Coordinates of N, CA and C in Angstrom, one line a residue:
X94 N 29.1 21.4 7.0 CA 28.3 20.3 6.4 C 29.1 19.0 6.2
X95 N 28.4 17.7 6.7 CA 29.3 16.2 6.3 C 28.3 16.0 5.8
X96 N 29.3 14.4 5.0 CA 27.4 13.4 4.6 C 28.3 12.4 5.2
X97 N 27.0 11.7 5.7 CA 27.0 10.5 6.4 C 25.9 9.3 6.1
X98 N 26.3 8.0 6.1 CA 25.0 7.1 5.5 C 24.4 8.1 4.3
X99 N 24.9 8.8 3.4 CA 24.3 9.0 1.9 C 23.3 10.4 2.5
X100 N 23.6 10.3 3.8 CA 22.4 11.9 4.2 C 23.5 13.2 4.6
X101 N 23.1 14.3 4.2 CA 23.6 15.5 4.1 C 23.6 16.1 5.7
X102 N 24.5 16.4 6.5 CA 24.2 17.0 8.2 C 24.6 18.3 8.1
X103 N 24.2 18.7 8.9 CA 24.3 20.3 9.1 C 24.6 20.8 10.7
X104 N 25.8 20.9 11.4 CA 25.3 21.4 12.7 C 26.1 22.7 13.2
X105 N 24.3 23.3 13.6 CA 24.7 24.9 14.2 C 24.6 24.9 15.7
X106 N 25.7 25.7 16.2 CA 25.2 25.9 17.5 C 24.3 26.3 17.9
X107 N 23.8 26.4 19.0 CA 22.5 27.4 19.3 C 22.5 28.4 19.4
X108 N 21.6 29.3 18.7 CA 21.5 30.9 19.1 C 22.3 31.6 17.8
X109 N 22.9 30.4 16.5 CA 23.5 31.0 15.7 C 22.7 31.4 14.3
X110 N 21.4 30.5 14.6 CA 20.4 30.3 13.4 C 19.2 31.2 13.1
X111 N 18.8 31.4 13.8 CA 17.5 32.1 14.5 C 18.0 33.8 13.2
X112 N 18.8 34.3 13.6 CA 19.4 35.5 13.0 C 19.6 35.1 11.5
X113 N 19.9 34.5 11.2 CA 19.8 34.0 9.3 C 19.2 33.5 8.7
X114 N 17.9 32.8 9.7 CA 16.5 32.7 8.7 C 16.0 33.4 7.7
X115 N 15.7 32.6 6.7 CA 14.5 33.4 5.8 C 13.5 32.5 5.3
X116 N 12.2 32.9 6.3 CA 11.4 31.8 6.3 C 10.4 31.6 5.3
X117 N 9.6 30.6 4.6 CA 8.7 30.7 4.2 C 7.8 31.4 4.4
X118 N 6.6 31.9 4.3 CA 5.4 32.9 4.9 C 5.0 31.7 5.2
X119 N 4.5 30.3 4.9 CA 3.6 29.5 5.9 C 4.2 29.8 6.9
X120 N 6.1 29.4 7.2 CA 6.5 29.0 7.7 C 6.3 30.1 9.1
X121 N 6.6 31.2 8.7 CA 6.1 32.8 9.3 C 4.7 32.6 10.0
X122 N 3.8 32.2 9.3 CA 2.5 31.5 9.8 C 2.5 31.0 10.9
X123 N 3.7 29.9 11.0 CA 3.2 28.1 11.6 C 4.1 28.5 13.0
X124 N 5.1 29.8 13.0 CA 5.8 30.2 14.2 C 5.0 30.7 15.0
X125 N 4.3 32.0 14.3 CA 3.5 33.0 15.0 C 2.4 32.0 16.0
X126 N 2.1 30.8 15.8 CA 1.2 30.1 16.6 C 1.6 29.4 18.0
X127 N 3.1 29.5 17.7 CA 4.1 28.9 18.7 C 4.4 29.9 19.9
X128 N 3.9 29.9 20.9 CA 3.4 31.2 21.9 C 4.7 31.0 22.9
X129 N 5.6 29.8 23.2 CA 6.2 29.9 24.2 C 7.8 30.4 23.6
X130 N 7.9 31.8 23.7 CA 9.7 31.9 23.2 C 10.4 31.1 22.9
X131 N 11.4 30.3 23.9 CA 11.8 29.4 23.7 C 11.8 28.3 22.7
X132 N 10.7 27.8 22.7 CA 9.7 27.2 21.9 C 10.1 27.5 20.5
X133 N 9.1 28.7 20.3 CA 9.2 29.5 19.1 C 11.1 29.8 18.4
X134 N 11.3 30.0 19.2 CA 13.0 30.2 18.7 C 13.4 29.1 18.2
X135 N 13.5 28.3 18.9 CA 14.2 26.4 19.2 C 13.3 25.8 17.2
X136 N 12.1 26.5 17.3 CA 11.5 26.0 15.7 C 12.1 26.6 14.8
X137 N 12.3 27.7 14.6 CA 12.9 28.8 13.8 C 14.6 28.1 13.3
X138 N 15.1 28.2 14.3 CA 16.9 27.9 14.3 C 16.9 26.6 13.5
X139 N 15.9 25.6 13.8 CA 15.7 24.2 13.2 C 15.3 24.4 11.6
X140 N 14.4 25.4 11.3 CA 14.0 26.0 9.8 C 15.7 26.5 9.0
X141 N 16.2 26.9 9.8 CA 17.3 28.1 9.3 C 18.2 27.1 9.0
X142 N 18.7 26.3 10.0 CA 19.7 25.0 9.7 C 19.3 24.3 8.6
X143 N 17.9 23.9 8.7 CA 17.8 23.1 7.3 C 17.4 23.9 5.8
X144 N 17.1 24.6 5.9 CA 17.7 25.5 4.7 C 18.8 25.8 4.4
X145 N 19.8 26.0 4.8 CA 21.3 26.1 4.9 C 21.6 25.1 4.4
X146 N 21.4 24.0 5.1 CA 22.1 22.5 4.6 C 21.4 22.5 3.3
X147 N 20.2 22.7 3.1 CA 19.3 22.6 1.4 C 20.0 23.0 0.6
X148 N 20.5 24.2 0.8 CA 21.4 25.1 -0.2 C 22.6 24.9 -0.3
X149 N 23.5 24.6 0.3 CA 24.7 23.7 0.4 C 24.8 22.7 0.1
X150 N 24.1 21.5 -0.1 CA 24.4 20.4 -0.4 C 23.3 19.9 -1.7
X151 N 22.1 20.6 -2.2 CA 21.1 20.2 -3.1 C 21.4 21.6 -3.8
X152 N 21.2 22.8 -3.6 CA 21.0 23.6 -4.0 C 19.6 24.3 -4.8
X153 N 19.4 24.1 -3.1 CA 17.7 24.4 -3.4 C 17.5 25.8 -2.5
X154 N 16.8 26.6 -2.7 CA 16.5 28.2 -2.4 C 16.0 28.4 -1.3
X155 N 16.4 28.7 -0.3 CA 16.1 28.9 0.5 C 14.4 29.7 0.8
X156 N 14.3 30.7 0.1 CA 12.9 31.3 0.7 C 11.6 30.7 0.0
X157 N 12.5 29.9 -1.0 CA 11.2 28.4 -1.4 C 11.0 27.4 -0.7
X158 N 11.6 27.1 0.1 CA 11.4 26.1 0.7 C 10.9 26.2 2.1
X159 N 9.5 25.3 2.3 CA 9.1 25.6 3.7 C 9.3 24.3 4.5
X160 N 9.5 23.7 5.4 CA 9.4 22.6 6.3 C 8.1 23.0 7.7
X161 N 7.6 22.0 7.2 CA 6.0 22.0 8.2 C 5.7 20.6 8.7
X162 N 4.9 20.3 9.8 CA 5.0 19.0 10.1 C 3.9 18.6 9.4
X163 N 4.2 17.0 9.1 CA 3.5 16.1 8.2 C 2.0 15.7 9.6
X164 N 1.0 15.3 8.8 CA 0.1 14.4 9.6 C 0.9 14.1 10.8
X165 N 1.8 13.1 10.4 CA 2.1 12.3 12.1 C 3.4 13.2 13.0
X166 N 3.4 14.4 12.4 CA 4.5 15.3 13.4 C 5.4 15.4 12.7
X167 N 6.1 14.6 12.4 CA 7.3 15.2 11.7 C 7.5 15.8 10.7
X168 N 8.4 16.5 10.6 CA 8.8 18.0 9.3 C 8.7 16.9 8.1
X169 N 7.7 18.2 7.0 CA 7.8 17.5 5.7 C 8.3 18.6 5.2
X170 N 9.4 18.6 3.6 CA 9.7 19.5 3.3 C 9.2 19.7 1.8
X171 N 8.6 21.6 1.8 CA 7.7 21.3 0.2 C 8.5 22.5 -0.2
X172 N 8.7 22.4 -1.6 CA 9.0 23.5 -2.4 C 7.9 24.6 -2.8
X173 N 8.2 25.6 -2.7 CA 7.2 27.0 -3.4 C 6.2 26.2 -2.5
X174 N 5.8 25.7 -0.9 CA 4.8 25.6 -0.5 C 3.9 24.5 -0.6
X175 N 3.9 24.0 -1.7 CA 2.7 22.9 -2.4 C 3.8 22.1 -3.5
X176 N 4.5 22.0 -3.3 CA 5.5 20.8 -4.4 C 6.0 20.0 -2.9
X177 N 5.8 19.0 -3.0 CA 6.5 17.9 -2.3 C 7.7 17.7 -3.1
X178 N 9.2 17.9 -1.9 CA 10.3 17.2 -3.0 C 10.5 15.5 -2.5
X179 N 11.7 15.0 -3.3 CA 12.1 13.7 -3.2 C 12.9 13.5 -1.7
X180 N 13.2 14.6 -1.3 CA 14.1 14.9 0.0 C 13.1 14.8 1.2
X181 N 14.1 13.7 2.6 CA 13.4 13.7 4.1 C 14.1 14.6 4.5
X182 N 13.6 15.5 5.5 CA 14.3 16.3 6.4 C 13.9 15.8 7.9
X183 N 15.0 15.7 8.5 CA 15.0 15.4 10.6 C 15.7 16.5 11.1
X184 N 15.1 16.8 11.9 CA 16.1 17.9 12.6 C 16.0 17.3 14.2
X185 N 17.4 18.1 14.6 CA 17.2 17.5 16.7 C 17.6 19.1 17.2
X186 N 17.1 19.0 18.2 CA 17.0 20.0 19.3 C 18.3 19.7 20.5
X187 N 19.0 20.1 21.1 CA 19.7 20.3 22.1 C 20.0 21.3 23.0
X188 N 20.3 21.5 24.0 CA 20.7 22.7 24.5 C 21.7 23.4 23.9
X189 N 22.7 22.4 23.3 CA 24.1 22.9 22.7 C 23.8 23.4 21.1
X190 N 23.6 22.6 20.6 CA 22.9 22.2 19.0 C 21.8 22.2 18.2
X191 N 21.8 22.3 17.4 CA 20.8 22.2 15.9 C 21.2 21.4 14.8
X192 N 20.7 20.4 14.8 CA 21.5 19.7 13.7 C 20.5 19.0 12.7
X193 N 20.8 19.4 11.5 CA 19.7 19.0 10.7 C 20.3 17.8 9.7
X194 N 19.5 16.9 9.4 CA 19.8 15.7 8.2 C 18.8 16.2 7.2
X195 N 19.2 15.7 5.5 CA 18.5 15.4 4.3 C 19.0 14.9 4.1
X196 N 18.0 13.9 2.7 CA 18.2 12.0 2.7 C 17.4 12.2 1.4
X197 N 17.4 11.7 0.6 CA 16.9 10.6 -0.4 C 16.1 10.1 0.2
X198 N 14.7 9.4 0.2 CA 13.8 8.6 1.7 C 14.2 9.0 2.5
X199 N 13.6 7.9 3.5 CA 14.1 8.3 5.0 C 15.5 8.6 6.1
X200 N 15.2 9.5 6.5 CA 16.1 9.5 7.7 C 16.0 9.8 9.3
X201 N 16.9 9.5 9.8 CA 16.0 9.9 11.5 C 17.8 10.3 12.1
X202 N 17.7 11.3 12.9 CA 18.8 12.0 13.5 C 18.4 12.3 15.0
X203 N 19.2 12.6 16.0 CA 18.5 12.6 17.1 C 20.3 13.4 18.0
X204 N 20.1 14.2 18.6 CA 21.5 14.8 19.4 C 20.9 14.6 20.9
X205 N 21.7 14.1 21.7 CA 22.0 14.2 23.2 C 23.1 14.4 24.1
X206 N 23.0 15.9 24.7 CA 24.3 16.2 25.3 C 24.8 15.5 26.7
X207 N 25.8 15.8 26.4 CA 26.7 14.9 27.6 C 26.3 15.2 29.0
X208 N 25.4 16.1 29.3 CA 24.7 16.6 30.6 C 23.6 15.8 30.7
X209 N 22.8 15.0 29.5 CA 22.1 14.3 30.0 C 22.6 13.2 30.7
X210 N 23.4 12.8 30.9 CA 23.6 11.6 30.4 C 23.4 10.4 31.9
X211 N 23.1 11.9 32.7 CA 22.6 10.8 34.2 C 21.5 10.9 34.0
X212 N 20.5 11.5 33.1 CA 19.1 11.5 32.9 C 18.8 9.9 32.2
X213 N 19.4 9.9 31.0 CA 19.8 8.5 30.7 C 19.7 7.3 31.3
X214 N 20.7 7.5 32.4 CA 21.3 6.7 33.4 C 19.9 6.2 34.0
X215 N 19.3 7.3 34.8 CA 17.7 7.4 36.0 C 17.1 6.5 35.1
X216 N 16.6 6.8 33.8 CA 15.4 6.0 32.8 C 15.8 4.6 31.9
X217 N 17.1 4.3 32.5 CA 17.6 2.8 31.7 C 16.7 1.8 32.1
X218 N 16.2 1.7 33.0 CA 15.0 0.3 32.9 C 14.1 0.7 32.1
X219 N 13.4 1.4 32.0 CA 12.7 1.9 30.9 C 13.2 2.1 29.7
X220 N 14.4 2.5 29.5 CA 14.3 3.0 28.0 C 15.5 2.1 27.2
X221 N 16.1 1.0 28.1 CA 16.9 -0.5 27.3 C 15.6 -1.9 27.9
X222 N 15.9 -2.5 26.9 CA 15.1 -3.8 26.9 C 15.7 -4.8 27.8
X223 N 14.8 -5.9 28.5 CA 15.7 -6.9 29.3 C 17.2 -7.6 28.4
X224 N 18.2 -7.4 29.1 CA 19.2 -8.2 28.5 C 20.1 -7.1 27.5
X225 N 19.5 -6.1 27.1 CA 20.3 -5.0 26.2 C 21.4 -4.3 26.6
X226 N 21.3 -4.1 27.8 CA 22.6 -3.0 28.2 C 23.4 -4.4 28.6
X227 N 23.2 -6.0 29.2 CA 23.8 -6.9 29.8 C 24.8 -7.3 28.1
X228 N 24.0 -7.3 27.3 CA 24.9 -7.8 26.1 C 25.4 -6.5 25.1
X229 N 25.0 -5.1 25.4 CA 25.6 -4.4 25.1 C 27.1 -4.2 25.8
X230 N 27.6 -4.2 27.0 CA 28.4 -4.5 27.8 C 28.0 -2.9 28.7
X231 N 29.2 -2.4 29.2 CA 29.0 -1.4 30.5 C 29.5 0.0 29.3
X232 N 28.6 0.3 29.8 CA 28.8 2.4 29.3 C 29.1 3.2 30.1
X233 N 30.7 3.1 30.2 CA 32.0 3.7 31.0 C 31.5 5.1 31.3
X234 N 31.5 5.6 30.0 CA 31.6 7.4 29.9 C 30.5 8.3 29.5
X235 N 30.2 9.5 30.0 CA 28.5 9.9 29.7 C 28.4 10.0 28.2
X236 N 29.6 10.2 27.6 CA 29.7 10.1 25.9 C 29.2 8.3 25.2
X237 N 28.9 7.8 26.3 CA 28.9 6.1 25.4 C 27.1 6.4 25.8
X238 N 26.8 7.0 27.0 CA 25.1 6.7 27.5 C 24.5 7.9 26.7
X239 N 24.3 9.1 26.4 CA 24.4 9.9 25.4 C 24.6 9.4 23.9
X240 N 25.3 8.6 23.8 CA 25.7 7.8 22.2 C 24.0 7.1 22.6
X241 N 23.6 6.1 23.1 CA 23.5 4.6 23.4 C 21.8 5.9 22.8
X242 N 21.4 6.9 23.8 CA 19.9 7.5 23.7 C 20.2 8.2 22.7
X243 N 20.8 8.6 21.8 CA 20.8 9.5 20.9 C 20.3 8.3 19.2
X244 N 21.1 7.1 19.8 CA 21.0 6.0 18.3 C 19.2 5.6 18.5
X245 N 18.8 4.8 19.7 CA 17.6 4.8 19.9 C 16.6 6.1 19.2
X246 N 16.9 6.8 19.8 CA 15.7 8.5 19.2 C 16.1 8.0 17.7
X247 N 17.4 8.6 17.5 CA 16.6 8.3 15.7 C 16.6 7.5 15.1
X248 N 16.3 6.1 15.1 CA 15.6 5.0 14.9 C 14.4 5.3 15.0
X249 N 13.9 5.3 16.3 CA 12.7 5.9 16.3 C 11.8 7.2 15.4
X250 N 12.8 8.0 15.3 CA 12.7 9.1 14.3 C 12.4 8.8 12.8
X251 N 13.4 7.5 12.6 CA 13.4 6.9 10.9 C 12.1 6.4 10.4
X252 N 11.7 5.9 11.7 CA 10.3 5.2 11.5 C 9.3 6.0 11.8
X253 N 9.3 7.2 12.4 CA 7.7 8.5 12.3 C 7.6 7.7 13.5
X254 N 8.5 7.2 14.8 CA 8.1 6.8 16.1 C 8.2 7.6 16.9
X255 N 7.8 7.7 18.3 CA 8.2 8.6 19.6 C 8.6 7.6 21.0
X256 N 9.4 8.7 21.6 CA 9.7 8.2 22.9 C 8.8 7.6 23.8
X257 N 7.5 7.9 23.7 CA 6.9 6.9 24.4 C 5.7 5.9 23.4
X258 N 5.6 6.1 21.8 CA 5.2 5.0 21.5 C 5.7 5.4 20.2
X259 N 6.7 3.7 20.0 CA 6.5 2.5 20.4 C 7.4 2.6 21.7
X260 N 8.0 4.0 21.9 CA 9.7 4.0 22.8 C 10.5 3.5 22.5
X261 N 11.5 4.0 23.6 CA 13.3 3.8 23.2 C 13.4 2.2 23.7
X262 N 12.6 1.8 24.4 CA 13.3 0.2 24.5 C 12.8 -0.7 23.0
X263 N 11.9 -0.2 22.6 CA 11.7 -0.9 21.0 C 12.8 -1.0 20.3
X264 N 14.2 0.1 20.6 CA 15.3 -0.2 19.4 C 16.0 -0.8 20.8
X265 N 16.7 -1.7 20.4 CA 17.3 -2.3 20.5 C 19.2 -2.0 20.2
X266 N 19.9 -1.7 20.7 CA 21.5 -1.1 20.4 C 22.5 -2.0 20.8
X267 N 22.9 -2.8 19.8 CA 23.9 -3.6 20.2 C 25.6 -3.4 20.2
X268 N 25.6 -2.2 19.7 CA 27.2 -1.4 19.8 C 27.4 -0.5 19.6
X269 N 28.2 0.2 20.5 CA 28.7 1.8 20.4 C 29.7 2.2 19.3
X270 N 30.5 1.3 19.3 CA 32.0 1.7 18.3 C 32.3 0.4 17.7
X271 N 32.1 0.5 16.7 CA 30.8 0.8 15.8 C 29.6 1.0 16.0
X272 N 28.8 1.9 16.1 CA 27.3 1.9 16.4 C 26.5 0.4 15.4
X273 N 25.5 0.3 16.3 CA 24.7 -1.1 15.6 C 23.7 -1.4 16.4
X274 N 22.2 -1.5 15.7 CA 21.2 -1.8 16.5 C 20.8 -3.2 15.6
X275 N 19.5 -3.6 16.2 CA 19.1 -5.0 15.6 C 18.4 -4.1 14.2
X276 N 18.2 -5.3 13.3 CA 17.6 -5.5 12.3 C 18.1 -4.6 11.2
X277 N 17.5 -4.3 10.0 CA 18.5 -4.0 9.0 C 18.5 -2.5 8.5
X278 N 19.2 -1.5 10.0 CA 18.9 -0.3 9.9 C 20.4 0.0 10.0
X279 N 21.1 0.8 9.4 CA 22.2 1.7 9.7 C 22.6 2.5 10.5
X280 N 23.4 3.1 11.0 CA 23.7 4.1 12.0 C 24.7 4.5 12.2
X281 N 24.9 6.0 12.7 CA 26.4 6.6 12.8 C 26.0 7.8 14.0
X282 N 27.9 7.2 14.3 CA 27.7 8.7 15.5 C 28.6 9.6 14.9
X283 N 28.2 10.9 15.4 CA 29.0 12.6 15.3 C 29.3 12.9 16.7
X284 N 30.3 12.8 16.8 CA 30.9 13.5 18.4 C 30.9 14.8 18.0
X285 N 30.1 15.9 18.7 CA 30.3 17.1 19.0 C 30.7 17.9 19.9
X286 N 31.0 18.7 20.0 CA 32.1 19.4 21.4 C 30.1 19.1 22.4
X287 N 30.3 18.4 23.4 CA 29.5 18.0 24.8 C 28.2 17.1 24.0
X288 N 28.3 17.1 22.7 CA 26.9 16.3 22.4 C 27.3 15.3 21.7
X289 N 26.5 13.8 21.5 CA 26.4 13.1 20.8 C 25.1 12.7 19.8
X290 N 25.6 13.3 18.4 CA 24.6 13.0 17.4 C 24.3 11.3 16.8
X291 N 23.3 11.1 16.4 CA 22.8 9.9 15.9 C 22.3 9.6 14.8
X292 N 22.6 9.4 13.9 CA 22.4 9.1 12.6 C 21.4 7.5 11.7
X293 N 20.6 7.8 11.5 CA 19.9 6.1 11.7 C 18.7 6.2 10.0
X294 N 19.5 5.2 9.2 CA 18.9 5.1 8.0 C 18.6 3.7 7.3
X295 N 17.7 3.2 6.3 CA 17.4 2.1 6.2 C 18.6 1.5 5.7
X296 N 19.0 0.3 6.0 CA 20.1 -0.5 5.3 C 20.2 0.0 3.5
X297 N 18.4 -0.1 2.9 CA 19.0 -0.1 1.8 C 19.7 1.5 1.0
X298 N 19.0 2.4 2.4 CA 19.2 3.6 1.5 C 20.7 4.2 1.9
X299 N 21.4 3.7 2.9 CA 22.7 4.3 3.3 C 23.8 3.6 2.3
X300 N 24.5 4.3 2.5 CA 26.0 4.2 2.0 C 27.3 4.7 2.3

């Protein structure tokens, strides 16, 4: 576990989570509906990681706490079920990873491994704005194009947004090292052995 920007991260490999769950019964509920394996696992390991990190860093109980998605999709996290806490939870999916954030308000996290990173490459007119990658300068290495999609997602994330509305060309990234997008949002990267994590929180709540 690190904190970063004032939020608490947690990252498990894949396939290490799944096995040390202990889920809420909604949460037992809200899997059993989830029909495609994969699927179904990939939710579970994301439950397990952020319970872990709950308990480690808040010290909150694991088999009290459920994470369900809110109205607009993203995970809300309630205590005993029906208590809303003061805590956001984001979680990302990877092929490599599971990496979960908690925050104080909001937060948005987002992992992209270094294998995508010609997928990246194919959808850059699409997913950088006119002029963005020309004044961001050139993204040498699949670790800088992987950084570049991973900061976008969780911006997008911070705000309860998705990849195709409003989309990744809506954020705007104007530096890798230091990460830095427009307007008055924070951000941080985690190099992981083939992934690059994204970290993206309101100016006022980071630190």
């Amino acid at each position: 576990m690190t904190w970063c920007l004032g939020a608490a991260v947690l990252a498990v490999p894949r396939g290490a989570g799944e096995r040390s769950a202990t889920l809420h019964e909604t949460e037992v509920a809200f899997a059993a509906k989830i029909h495609a394996p994969n699927r179904r696992s990939e939710w579970v390991e994301g439950r397990s990681a952020l319970k872990e990190l709950a308990w480690r860093a808040f010290r909150l109980e694991a088999p009290r706490l459920a994470t369900l998605p809110g109205p607009e999709g993203a995970p809300r996290l309630r205590y005993d079920a029906d208590m809303p806490t003061a805590l956001t939870p984001s979680i990302t999916h990877t092929r490599k990873w599971i990496v979960a954030a908690l925050a104080i308000d909001s937060v948005g996290i987002d992992g992209c491994d270094l294998d995508d990173a010609k997928r990246v490459k194919r959808v850059r007119e699409r997913a950088f704005s006119d002029g963005e990658l020309a004044a961001l300068g050139t993204l040498h290495s699949e670790a800088q194009w992987a950084a570049a999609w991973a900061i976008k997602e969780a911006v997008l994330k911070l705000h309860r947004g998705g990849i195709f509305d409003p989309g990744a060309s809506s954020v705007w990234v104007t530096a890798i090292a230091p990460p830095a997008v427009r307007g008055a949002i924070k951000v941080a990267l985690l190099a992981l052995p083939e992934t690059m994590v994204a970290i993206a929180r309101s100016g006022r709540n980071a630190r």
